[in-house]
Short mmCIF file of C-alpha atoms and ligand atoms in Angstrom, two decimals:
data_model
loop_
_atom_site.label_atom_id
_atom_site.label_comp_id
_atom_site.label_asym_id
_atom_site.label_seq_id
_atom_site.Cartn_x
_atom_site.Cartn_y
_atom_site.Cartn_z
CA UNK F 1 77.34 90.92 82.02
CA UNK F 2 77.74 94.58 83.02
CA UNK F 3 80.85 94.64 85.30
CA UNK F 4 80.44 96.15 88.78
CA UNK F 5 82.37 96.57 92.01
CA UNK F 6 81.49 97.64 95.54
CA UNK F 7 83.94 98.36 98.37
CA UNK F 8 83.61 99.20 102.07
CA UNK F 9 85.90 100.95 104.50
CA UNK F 10 84.33 99.64 107.67
CA UNK F 11 81.10 99.81 109.67
CA UNK F 12 81.99 102.47 112.20
CA UNK F 13 81.20 106.01 113.37
CA UNK F 14 84.07 107.93 111.75
CA UNK F 15 85.44 110.81 113.79
CA UNK F 16 84.95 114.31 112.20
CA UNK F 17 87.70 114.81 109.62
CA UNK F 18 87.94 111.09 108.95
CA UNK F 19 84.62 111.15 107.07
CA UNK F 20 86.18 113.02 104.13
CA UNK F 21 89.18 110.68 104.06
CA UNK F 22 86.94 107.61 104.18
CA UNK F 23 84.80 108.93 101.29
CA UNK F 24 87.91 109.72 99.24
CA UNK F 25 89.57 106.37 100.01
CA UNK F 26 86.57 104.21 99.14
CA UNK F 27 85.95 106.26 95.99
CA UNK F 28 89.55 105.76 94.83
CA UNK F 29 89.45 102.05 95.55
CA UNK F 30 86.15 101.45 93.72
CA UNK F 31 87.40 103.52 90.80
CA UNK F 32 90.66 101.51 90.62
CA UNK F 33 88.81 98.18 90.66
CA UNK F 34 86.20 99.37 88.17
CA UNK F 35 88.83 100.45 85.62
CA UNK F 36 90.29 96.95 85.79
CA UNK F 37 86.87 95.42 85.14
CA UNK F 38 86.14 97.64 82.15
CA UNK F 39 89.49 96.63 80.64
CA UNK F 40 87.95 93.14 80.56
CA UNK F 41 90.02 91.75 83.44
CA UNK F 42 88.74 89.39 86.15
CA UNK F 43 86.70 90.06 89.29
CA UNK F 44 89.58 88.62 91.37
CA UNK F 45 92.04 91.15 89.85
CA UNK F 46 89.61 94.00 90.53
CA UNK F 47 89.04 92.93 94.15
CA UNK F 48 92.78 92.58 94.78
CA UNK F 49 93.55 96.01 93.26
CA UNK F 50 90.75 97.77 95.17
CA UNK F 51 91.81 96.21 98.46
CA UNK F 52 95.50 97.08 97.90
CA UNK F 53 94.40 100.69 97.46
CA UNK F 54 92.50 100.56 100.78
CA UNK F 55 95.34 98.70 102.58
CA UNK F 56 97.78 101.42 101.45
CA UNK F 57 95.49 104.19 102.73
CA UNK F 58 96.24 104.84 106.44
CA UNK F 59 92.62 105.96 106.97
CA UNK F 60 91.51 102.35 107.15
CA UNK F 61 92.10 99.48 109.54
CA UNK F 62 94.01 97.23 107.12
CA UNK F 63 97.64 97.10 105.97
CA UNK F 64 99.09 100.55 106.75
CA UNK F 65 96.79 101.96 109.45
CA UNK F 66 96.10 98.65 111.17
CA UNK F 67 95.31 99.02 114.89
CA UNK F 68 97.73 97.74 117.52
CA UNK F 69 97.51 94.60 119.60
CA UNK F 70 97.71 94.86 123.39
CA UNK F 71 101.48 94.40 122.97
CA UNK F 72 101.82 97.22 120.44
CA UNK F 73 102.27 94.92 117.47
CA UNK F 74 100.45 94.68 114.12
CA UNK F 75 98.80 91.37 113.17
CA UNK F 76 96.73 91.33 109.99
CA UNK F 77 94.08 89.05 108.47
CA UNK F 78 92.92 88.87 104.84
CA UNK F 79 90.94 86.59 102.54
CA UNK F 80 90.12 86.43 98.84
CA UNK F 81 87.65 84.07 97.15
CA UNK F 82 86.84 83.17 93.56
CA UNK F 83 83.11 82.50 93.13
CA UNK F 84 83.75 80.63 89.87
CA UNK F 85 85.67 77.77 91.51
CA UNK F 86 84.87 78.38 95.21
CA UNK F 87 88.63 78.48 95.80
CA UNK F 88 89.75 80.82 98.55
CA UNK F 89 93.01 81.84 100.19
CA UNK F 90 93.56 83.59 103.49
CA UNK F 91 96.18 84.64 106.00
CA UNK F 92 95.66 85.44 109.67
CA UNK F 93 97.81 87.11 112.35
CA UNK F 94 100.45 87.78 109.72
CA UNK F 95 103.10 90.44 110.41
CA UNK F 96 105.40 92.74 108.41
CA UNK F 97 103.57 92.45 105.09
CA UNK F 98 102.43 95.58 103.19
CA UNK F 99 99.50 93.98 101.35
CA UNK F 100 98.06 90.92 103.11
CA UNK F 101 95.45 90.55 100.33
CA UNK F 102 98.24 89.77 97.83
CA UNK F 103 99.56 87.09 100.17
CA UNK F 104 96.04 85.67 100.60
CA UNK F 105 95.79 85.34 96.82
CA UNK F 106 99.16 83.54 96.78
CA UNK F 107 97.76 81.08 99.35
CA UNK F 108 94.78 80.49 97.04
CA UNK F 109 96.83 80.06 93.89
CA UNK F 110 100.13 78.55 95.07
CA UNK F 111 99.15 76.18 97.91
CA UNK F 112 96.57 73.43 98.40
CA UNK F 113 95.36 75.25 101.55
CA UNK F 114 92.72 77.86 102.37
CA UNK F 115 94.28 79.57 105.41
CA UNK F 116 97.80 80.07 106.75
CA UNK F 117 98.33 81.71 110.15
CA UNK F 118 101.03 83.52 112.12
CA UNK F 119 104.58 82.25 111.66
CA UNK F 120 103.51 79.81 108.94
CA UNK F 121 101.97 82.64 106.93
CA UNK F 122 105.15 84.70 107.29
CA UNK F 123 107.32 81.73 106.32
CA UNK F 124 105.18 81.31 103.20
CA UNK F 125 105.53 85.04 102.43
CA UNK F 126 109.33 84.69 102.63
CA UNK F 127 109.26 81.66 100.32
CA UNK F 128 107.17 83.60 97.80
CA UNK F 129 109.67 86.48 97.93
CA UNK F 130 107.17 88.94 99.45
CA UNK F 131 109.30 91.78 100.86
CA UNK F 132 109.11 92.35 104.62
CA UNK F 133 108.08 95.77 105.86
CA UNK F 134 108.90 97.01 109.36
CA UNK F 135 105.92 97.31 111.70
CA UNK F 136 106.80 101.02 112.21
CA UNK F 137 105.85 101.63 108.58
CA UNK F 138 102.41 100.08 109.15
CA UNK F 139 101.72 101.92 112.43
CA UNK F 140 100.15 105.38 112.33
CA UNK F 141 100.44 107.99 115.09
CA UNK F 142 96.64 107.90 115.40
CA UNK F 143 96.64 104.18 116.16
CA UNK F 144 99.60 104.43 118.56
CA UNK F 145 97.62 107.06 120.48
CA UNK F 146 94.44 105.01 120.32
CA UNK F 147 96.14 102.11 122.09
CA UNK F 148 97.58 104.43 124.74
CA UNK F 149 94.17 106.07 125.28
CA UNK F 150 92.50 102.68 125.40
CA UNK F 151 94.89 101.38 127.99
CA UNK F 152 94.75 104.51 130.16
CA UNK F 153 90.94 104.83 130.03
CA UNK F 154 90.00 101.21 130.39
CA UNK F 155 93.00 99.29 131.65
CA UNK F 156 92.73 95.55 131.95
CA UNK F 157 89.43 95.58 133.81
CA UNK F 158 87.32 95.88 130.69
CA UNK F 159 89.41 94.02 128.15
CA UNK F 160 86.16 92.67 126.74
CA UNK F 161 84.57 96.05 126.03
CA UNK F 162 84.85 96.57 122.30
CA UNK F 163 82.20 99.27 122.01
CA UNK F 164 84.52 102.26 121.69
CA UNK F 165 86.66 100.78 118.93
CA UNK F 166 86.77 101.51 115.27
CA UNK F 167 85.70 98.85 112.84
CA UNK F 168 87.19 100.30 109.70
CA UNK F 169 88.21 97.07 108.05
CA UNK F 170 88.09 97.02 104.24
CA UNK F 171 86.39 94.76 101.73
CA UNK F 172 85.40 94.48 98.08
CA UNK F 173 83.04 92.42 95.94
CA UNK F 174 83.17 92.46 92.13
CA UNK F 175 81.47 90.85 89.15
CA UNK F 176 83.28 90.79 85.79
CA UNK F 177 82.03 90.74 82.21
CA UNK F 178 81.88 86.91 82.30
CA UNK F 179 79.63 86.96 85.37
CA UNK F 180 82.40 85.74 87.70
CA UNK F 181 82.04 87.03 91.27
CA UNK F 182 84.90 87.49 93.77
CA UNK F 183 85.20 88.94 97.24
CA UNK F 184 88.03 90.00 99.53
CA UNK F 185 88.31 91.36 103.06
CA UNK F 186 91.39 92.70 104.86
CA UNK F 187 91.84 93.94 108.42
CA UNK F 188 94.25 94.67 111.21
CA UNK F 189 91.48 93.63 113.61
CA UNK F 190 90.62 95.72 116.66
CA UNK F 191 92.66 97.92 119.00
CA UNK F 192 94.11 96.17 122.06
CA UNK F 193 93.22 92.71 120.77
CA UNK F 194 95.08 89.83 122.34
CA UNK F 195 98.10 88.62 120.31
CA UNK F 196 96.85 85.77 118.14
CA UNK F 197 93.22 86.96 118.16
CA UNK F 198 91.56 86.40 114.78
CA UNK F 199 88.10 87.77 114.01
CA UNK F 200 85.64 87.02 111.23
CA UNK F 201 87.50 88.72 108.41
CA UNK F 202 89.78 85.95 107.05
CA UNK F 203 87.16 83.20 107.40
CA UNK F 204 85.36 82.35 104.15
CA UNK F 205 81.67 81.87 104.96
CA UNK F 206 81.88 84.17 108.01
CA UNK F 207 83.55 87.46 107.00
CA UNK F 208 82.58 87.02 103.35
CA UNK F 209 81.73 84.54 100.64
CA UNK F 210 81.52 84.32 96.86
CA UNK F 211 79.61 81.86 94.70
CA UNK F 212 78.85 82.73 91.07
CA UNK F 213 75.55 80.86 91.37
CA UNK F 214 74.35 83.11 94.22
CA UNK F 215 76.46 86.23 94.87
CA UNK F 216 79.33 87.72 96.85
CA UNK F 217 79.43 89.31 100.32
CA UNK F 218 82.07 91.08 102.45
CA UNK F 219 81.36 91.89 106.11
CA UNK F 220 82.67 94.39 108.66
CA UNK F 221 81.95 94.98 112.33
CA UNK F 222 82.65 93.20 115.59
CA UNK F 223 84.37 89.99 114.53
CA UNK F 224 83.26 87.78 117.39
CA UNK F 225 79.60 88.77 116.87
CA UNK F 226 79.82 88.20 113.11
CA UNK F 227 81.40 84.80 113.74
CA UNK F 228 78.57 83.79 116.12
CA UNK F 229 75.97 84.17 113.37
CA UNK F 230 78.15 83.13 110.38
CA UNK F 231 76.95 86.34 108.79
CA UNK F 232 78.17 85.98 105.20
CA UNK F 233 76.82 82.48 104.70
CA UNK F 234 73.60 83.40 106.48
CA UNK F 235 72.98 85.97 103.74
CA UNK F 236 73.99 83.51 100.99
CA UNK F 237 71.63 80.88 102.49
CA UNK F 238 68.68 83.28 102.50
CA UNK F 239 69.31 83.95 98.80
CA UNK F 240 69.91 80.32 97.93
CA UNK F 241 67.19 78.56 99.89
CA UNK F 242 64.57 81.28 100.52
CA UNK F 243 64.96 82.96 97.14
CA UNK F 244 65.46 86.37 98.73
CA UNK F 245 67.09 89.27 96.90
CA UNK F 246 70.57 90.14 98.15
CA UNK F 247 69.29 93.43 99.63
CA UNK F 248 66.45 91.71 101.53
CA UNK F 249 68.76 88.90 102.67
CA UNK F 250 71.42 91.33 103.93
CA UNK F 251 68.88 93.54 105.74
CA UNK F 252 67.19 90.54 107.36
CA UNK F 253 70.44 88.83 108.40
CA UNK F 254 71.70 92.03 110.08
CA UNK F 255 68.38 92.56 111.90
CA UNK F 256 68.35 88.94 113.06
CA UNK F 257 71.95 89.29 114.22
CA UNK F 258 71.00 92.27 116.41
CA UNK F 259 68.01 90.35 117.83
CA UNK F 260 69.90 87.09 118.43
CA UNK F 261 72.80 88.83 120.15
CA UNK F 262 70.66 91.36 122.05
CA UNK F 263 71.64 89.86 125.37
CA UNK F 264 75.19 88.94 124.51
CA UNK F 265 77.98 90.67 126.38
CA UNK F 266 79.29 92.22 123.19
CA UNK F 267 76.25 92.97 121.10
CA UNK F 268 77.62 95.03 118.26
CA UNK F 269 76.20 95.62 114.87
CA UNK F 270 77.83 95.05 111.57
CA UNK F 271 77.67 96.09 107.95
CA UNK F 272 77.90 94.23 104.66
CA UNK F 273 78.37 94.89 100.96
CA UNK F 274 77.42 92.48 98.20
CA UNK F 275 76.66 91.78 94.57
CA UNK F 276 74.09 89.18 93.56
CA UNK F 277 74.31 87.14 90.37
CA UNK F 278 72.14 89.84 88.70
CA UNK F 279 75.18 92.13 89.06
CA UNK F 280 73.60 94.89 91.16
CA UNK F 281 75.74 96.13 94.09
CA UNK F 282 74.03 96.57 97.49
CA UNK F 283 75.02 97.55 101.01
CA UNK F 284 73.40 97.40 104.43
CA UNK F 285 74.62 98.45 107.87
CA UNK F 286 73.33 98.70 111.43
CA UNK F 287 76.10 100.98 112.66
CA UNK F 288 75.75 104.78 112.49
CA UNK F 289 77.99 104.92 109.43
CA UNK F 290 79.73 102.69 106.92
CA UNK F 291 82.04 103.98 104.19
CA UNK F 292 81.10 102.50 100.83
CA UNK F 293 81.51 103.11 97.09
CA UNK F 294 80.23 101.20 94.09
CA UNK F 295 80.64 101.53 90.35
CA UNK F 296 78.57 100.21 87.43
CA UNK F 297 77.45 101.49 84.02
CA UNK F 298 80.08 104.29 84.03
CA UNK F 299 78.79 105.80 87.30
CA UNK F 300 80.36 105.70 90.76
CA UNK F 301 78.25 106.10 93.91
CA UNK F 302 79.78 106.99 97.28
CA UNK F 303 78.59 107.58 100.83
CA UNK F 304 79.07 107.16 104.57
CA UNK F 305 75.73 108.04 106.19
CA UNK F 306 72.38 106.33 105.62
CA UNK F 307 70.80 108.06 102.62
CA UNK F 308 74.09 109.45 101.21
CA UNK F 309 74.58 109.02 97.48
CA UNK F 310 77.23 111.20 95.79
CA UNK F 311 77.33 110.26 92.12
CA UNK F 312 80.34 110.61 89.77
CA UNK F 313 80.87 109.84 86.09
CA UNK F 314 83.91 107.66 85.46
CA UNK F 315 86.14 108.98 82.64
CA UNK F 316 86.93 105.70 80.97
CA UNK F 317 89.92 107.02 78.98
CA UNK F 318 91.65 108.46 82.01
CA UNK F 319 93.42 106.53 84.76
CA UNK F 320 91.65 108.30 87.56
CA UNK F 321 89.29 111.10 86.52
CA UNK F 322 85.90 111.13 88.24
CA UNK F 323 83.50 113.95 87.41
CA UNK F 324 80.94 114.76 90.09
CA UNK F 325 77.39 114.76 88.72
CA UNK F 326 75.11 117.66 89.73
N1 LIG A 1 85.63 92.48 111.62
C1 LIG A 1 86.91 93.02 112.02
C2 LIG A 1 87.44 92.23 113.17
O1 LIG A 1 86.70 92.00 114.11
C3 LIG A 1 86.86 94.44 112.40
C4 LIG A 1 86.21 95.37 111.40
O2 LIG A 1 85.33 94.97 110.64
O3 LIG A 1 86.63 96.53 111.34
O4 LIG A 1 88.59 91.89 113.17
#
């Protein structure tokens, strides 16, 4: 099987200068994961490495750069899933951890559980020797200001209005040379969320899914809306039971989501990335923009707007060189 990886940096309208950072960040993450795949390593390793790269990049809403809760805290959610065994591991509302995706993988590999939350997730992190990081190191000035602006413009009256918020969560789906598919998603959630609020992201079947026999998906967008339609498994079901291609299934599921939630109080669109068992990466989004990058056959594709497609050649012998094609 030709290895491939696709990553996203959230379904969102990026503000001006953030577009360049989002392109750069997704490109670096896809390149990092792809190099792991072409060394012959597993889809799970590639997904974890790509997501760590995105969590460490303050441009995105995951790890460093997570948005603040209404109390000014950082609570993060992450999931990873192995499509070979259908095993998954996740953490939710976890604090003071640099890379929640690494902890999610520890849940998958070192516990009999699928999801650990809050204090229990942090207790597990301590037991596994995961170093604690102060919340100040995870908070960016931009996100501190965003919470202040949010509170001064909207106050408590419209606590349910999510329309002005970023949705720059991160995710990755990979297929390795053995045809094994994995997915991961990681997020700090949404600005001014209630303490303890968990969206779609850490829920296997909702914010993503991976099954070698069908494909892998990672979602981004308004978590409560994605949860209402069980977006990831809706796409998997269309492929599994209606024999749809992953592109057709993703497009249709997103359109149906917009129709079904047209009258809902918080009708917000979403975006998805995926790889079917044929190994071809796809993406689809209903928001104005979604940052994405995918790599296969020595080429890396990158974009933010509908119709974008910057193409690079991956220098296999180098750790990081990407040469832009004309
Ligand atoms: N889905 C995430 C959440 O609601 C947000 C995002 O995708 O950016 O927590």
